[in-house]
Amino acid sequence: MNSVILKTAHLTPSKVLCVGRNYLKHIEELGNEVPDSAVIFIKPNSSISSELRVKKDQYYHYETELCFLLSNKKDQSNTISIKGVGIGLDITDRNLQSSLKEKGLPWEKAKAFDGSAVFSEFIEFNVENIDKLSFKLWINDQLVQHGSTPYMIHKPLSLIDDITDYFSIEENDILMTGTPEGVGVIRAFDVFSWQLYLGETVVLKGSWQVQLI
């Protein structure tokens, strides 16, 4: 089973709970309709990775997202609690996804394949500051994405409430909250650098270099 890191602990999520179409400008850039409710899909544990890898001639897109490490140990308000925050890449086989959507077929093959959920380490934070979280992504030193909780259509805590109406959340499951505009093609050997902010303060940063497999 694949794991992620919170401080020095290696934790094993059973699944990744993903949100699609959660930023208006991203919906517009892909020419999609604004959904009536949150679009939820799941990636299995086998999709989790800490490395960004692509196959030769594969048309993969990156989607950078704020991610939350969850706990099913209820807090005082009797809700699922958040253990940590980090950055993740939702990797999409865009051509395959478009083909499957045109045929009205499920598109797990384009979203949930091995290595399609790339995560940073996670850090603890005060959930009362959740509306102050934002991130930036640079590719080869060029800023390409900037997302934040205030610009989400469905905010993280309301997403958790919605998801638990349909799915059981196991200890250490991960919530990916959707991507802003600026998605694009992953190219071999590109360097993806990112920073996570709380207000104006950088609280976590790192990078991935794309590996060719």
Coordinates of C-alpha atoms in Angstrom, one line a residue:
M1 CA 0.0 0.0 0.0
N2 CA 1.2 3.5 -0.9
S3 CA 1.7 6.1 1.8
V4 CA 2.1 9.9 2.4
I5 CA 4.0 11.7 5.0
L6 CA 2.7 13.9 7.9
K7 CA 5.7 15.3 9.7
T8 CA 7.8 12.1 10.0
A9 CA 5.0 9.6 10.0
H10 CA 4.2 7.5 6.9
L11 CA 0.4 7.2 6.7
T12 CA -1.6 5.0 4.4
P13 CA -4.8 6.4 2.8
S14 CA -7.4 3.8 1.6
K15 CA -8.4 6.2 -1.2
V16 CA -8.3 9.7 -2.6
L17 CA -11.5 11.7 -2.7
C18 CA -11.4 14.1 -5.7
V19 CA -13.4 17.1 -6.6
G20 CA -13.9 18.2 -10.2
R21 CA -15.0 21.6 -11.6
N22 CA -14.5 23.5 -8.4
Y23 CA -13.1 26.7 -9.9
L24 CA -15.2 28.7 -12.3
K25 CA -12.3 29.8 -14.6
H26 CA -11.1 26.2 -14.9
I27 CA -14.6 25.1 -15.9
E28 CA -14.5 27.8 -18.6
E29 CA -11.0 26.9 -19.9
L30 CA -12.1 23.3 -20.5
G31 CA -15.5 24.4 -22.0
N32 CA -17.5 22.4 -19.4
E33 CA -20.8 23.3 -17.8
V34 CA -21.0 24.5 -14.2
P35 CA -22.4 21.5 -12.2
D36 CA -25.5 21.8 -10.0
S37 CA -23.6 20.0 -7.2
A38 CA -20.0 19.0 -6.4
V39 CA -18.5 16.5 -8.8
I40 CA -16.9 13.7 -6.8
F41 CA -14.7 10.8 -8.0
I42 CA -12.3 8.5 -6.3
K43 CA -8.7 7.4 -7.0
P44 CA -7.5 4.2 -5.3
N45 CA -4.4 3.8 -3.1
S46 CA -2.5 2.5 -6.1
S47 CA -2.7 5.9 -7.7
I48 CA -0.7 7.6 -4.9
S49 CA 2.9 8.6 -5.6
S50 CA 5.5 11.1 -4.4
E51 CA 7.1 11.2 -7.9
L52 CA 5.9 12.8 -11.1
R53 CA 6.4 10.3 -14.0
V54 CA 5.0 10.1 -17.5
K55 CA 5.2 7.6 -20.3
K56 CA 6.8 8.6 -23.6
D57 CA 4.3 10.1 -26.0
Q58 CA 1.6 10.1 -23.4
Y59 CA -0.7 13.2 -23.3
Y60 CA -1.0 13.8 -19.6
H61 CA -2.3 17.0 -18.0
Y62 CA -1.4 18.4 -14.6
E63 CA -4.0 19.8 -12.2
T64 CA -2.6 21.3 -9.0
E65 CA -4.8 21.2 -5.9
L66 CA -5.0 21.9 -2.2
C67 CA -5.2 18.6 -0.5
F68 CA -6.3 17.6 3.0
L69 CA -5.4 14.6 5.1
L70 CA -8.5 13.4 6.9
S71 CA -9.4 11.6 10.1
N72 CA -12.5 9.6 10.8
K73 CA -12.1 10.3 14.5
K74 CA -14.9 12.8 15.1
D75 CA -14.0 16.1 16.7
Q76 CA -16.2 18.0 19.3
S77 CA -18.6 19.2 16.6
N78 CA -19.1 15.6 15.5
T79 CA -17.6 16.0 12.0
I80 CA -14.8 14.5 10.1
S81 CA -11.6 16.3 11.1
I82 CA -8.6 17.5 9.1
K83 CA -5.1 16.2 10.2
G84 CA -3.0 18.1 7.6
V85 CA -2.7 20.1 4.4
G86 CA -0.5 19.6 1.4
I87 CA -0.2 20.0 -2.3
G88 CA -1.2 17.4 -4.9
L89 CA -1.2 16.9 -8.6
D90 CA -4.3 15.2 -10.2
I91 CA -2.8 13.7 -13.3
T92 CA -5.2 13.3 -16.2
D93 CA -4.9 11.4 -19.5
R94 CA -6.8 14.1 -21.3
N95 CA -7.3 12.5 -24.7
L96 CA -8.6 9.3 -23.1
Q97 CA -10.9 11.3 -20.8
S98 CA -12.4 13.2 -23.6
S99 CA -13.0 10.1 -25.7
L100 CA -14.7 8.3 -22.8
K101 CA -16.8 11.3 -22.0
E102 CA -18.0 11.6 -25.6
K103 CA -19.1 8.0 -25.4
G104 CA -20.9 8.5 -22.1
L105 CA -18.5 6.0 -20.4
P106 CA -16.9 6.2 -17.0
W107 CA -13.5 7.8 -17.1
E108 CA -11.6 6.2 -14.2
K109 CA -9.0 4.9 -16.7
A110 CA -8.1 8.5 -17.5
K111 CA -8.0 9.7 -13.8
A112 CA -7.3 6.8 -11.5
F113 CA -4.3 5.0 -13.1
D114 CA -1.1 4.2 -11.1
G115 CA 0.9 7.4 -10.3
S116 CA -2.0 9.7 -11.1
A117 CA -2.2 11.3 -7.6
V118 CA 1.2 12.9 -6.7
F119 CA 1.5 14.4 -3.2
S120 CA 3.8 16.6 -1.3
E121 CA 4.3 15.9 2.4
F122 CA 1.5 17.1 4.7
I123 CA 1.8 19.6 7.5
E124 CA -0.5 20.3 10.5
F125 CA -2.4 23.6 10.6
N126 CA -5.2 25.3 12.5
V127 CA -8.4 24.5 10.6
E128 CA -9.8 27.9 11.7
N129 CA -7.4 29.3 9.1
I130 CA -8.6 27.2 6.2
D131 CA -9.9 30.2 4.3
K132 CA -6.4 31.7 4.3
L133 CA -4.8 28.8 2.4
S134 CA -3.5 29.3 -1.2
F135 CA -0.9 27.9 -3.5
K136 CA 1.2 28.7 -6.6
L137 CA 2.7 26.4 -9.2
W138 CA 5.6 27.2 -11.4
I139 CA 6.9 25.1 -14.4
N140 CA 10.5 25.9 -15.3
D141 CA 10.2 29.1 -13.2
Q142 CA 7.0 30.3 -15.0
L143 CA 3.9 30.8 -12.9
V144 CA 1.1 28.7 -14.3
Q145 CA -1.4 28.1 -11.5
H146 CA -2.7 30.0 -8.5
G147 CA -5.5 28.7 -6.3
S148 CA -7.1 29.5 -3.0
T149 CA -10.0 28.4 -0.8
P150 CA -12.0 31.7 -1.3
Y151 CA -12.2 31.0 -5.1
M152 CA -13.5 27.5 -4.7
I153 CA -17.2 27.0 -5.6
H154 CA -17.5 24.3 -2.9
K155 CA -15.4 25.0 0.2
P156 CA -13.4 22.2 1.9
L157 CA -15.5 21.8 5.0
S158 CA -18.8 21.7 3.0
L159 CA -17.2 19.2 0.6
I160 CA -16.4 16.9 3.5
D161 CA -20.1 17.1 4.7
D162 CA -21.3 16.3 1.2
I163 CA -18.9 13.4 0.6
T164 CA -19.8 11.7 3.9
D165 CA -23.4 11.5 2.7
Y166 CA -22.2 9.0 0.1
F167 CA -18.8 7.6 1.1
S168 CA -17.2 6.4 4.4
I169 CA -14.0 8.3 5.1
E170 CA -11.3 6.0 6.5
E171 CA -8.4 7.2 8.7
N172 CA -5.8 9.1 6.5
D173 CA -8.0 9.3 3.4
I174 CA -7.1 12.4 1.3
L175 CA -9.4 15.1 -0.1
M176 CA -8.3 16.8 -3.3
T177 CA -10.3 20.0 -3.7
G178 CA -10.1 20.8 -7.4
T179 CA -7.8 22.8 -9.6
P180 CA -7.9 26.4 -10.8
E181 CA -7.3 27.5 -14.4
G182 CA -3.9 27.0 -16.0
V183 CA -3.8 23.2 -16.5
G184 CA -1.6 22.0 -19.2
V185 CA 0.6 19.2 -20.7
I186 CA 3.3 17.5 -18.6
R187 CA 6.6 17.3 -20.5
A188 CA 9.5 15.1 -19.6
F189 CA 12.2 16.7 -17.5
D190 CA 10.1 19.8 -16.7
V191 CA 10.5 21.1 -13.1
F192 CA 7.3 21.7 -11.2
S193 CA 7.9 24.0 -8.2
W194 CA 5.2 24.9 -5.8
Q195 CA 4.5 26.9 -2.6
L196 CA 1.7 26.6 -0.1
Y197 CA 0.7 29.8 1.7
L198 CA -1.2 30.6 4.9
G199 CA -2.1 34.2 4.3
E200 CA 1.1 35.8 2.9
T201 CA 3.4 33.3 4.7
V202 CA 5.0 30.3 2.8
V203 CA 4.4 27.3 5.1
L204 CA 5.5 24.5 2.7
K205 CA 7.3 24.4 -0.6
G206 CA 8.9 21.8 -2.9
S207 CA 9.4 20.6 -6.4
W208 CA 9.1 17.6 -8.7
Q209 CA 11.1 17.0 -11.8
V210 CA 9.2 15.0 -14.4
Q211 CA 10.6 11.5 -15.0
L212 CA 10.2 9.6 -18.2
I213 CA 9.3 6.0 -17.8

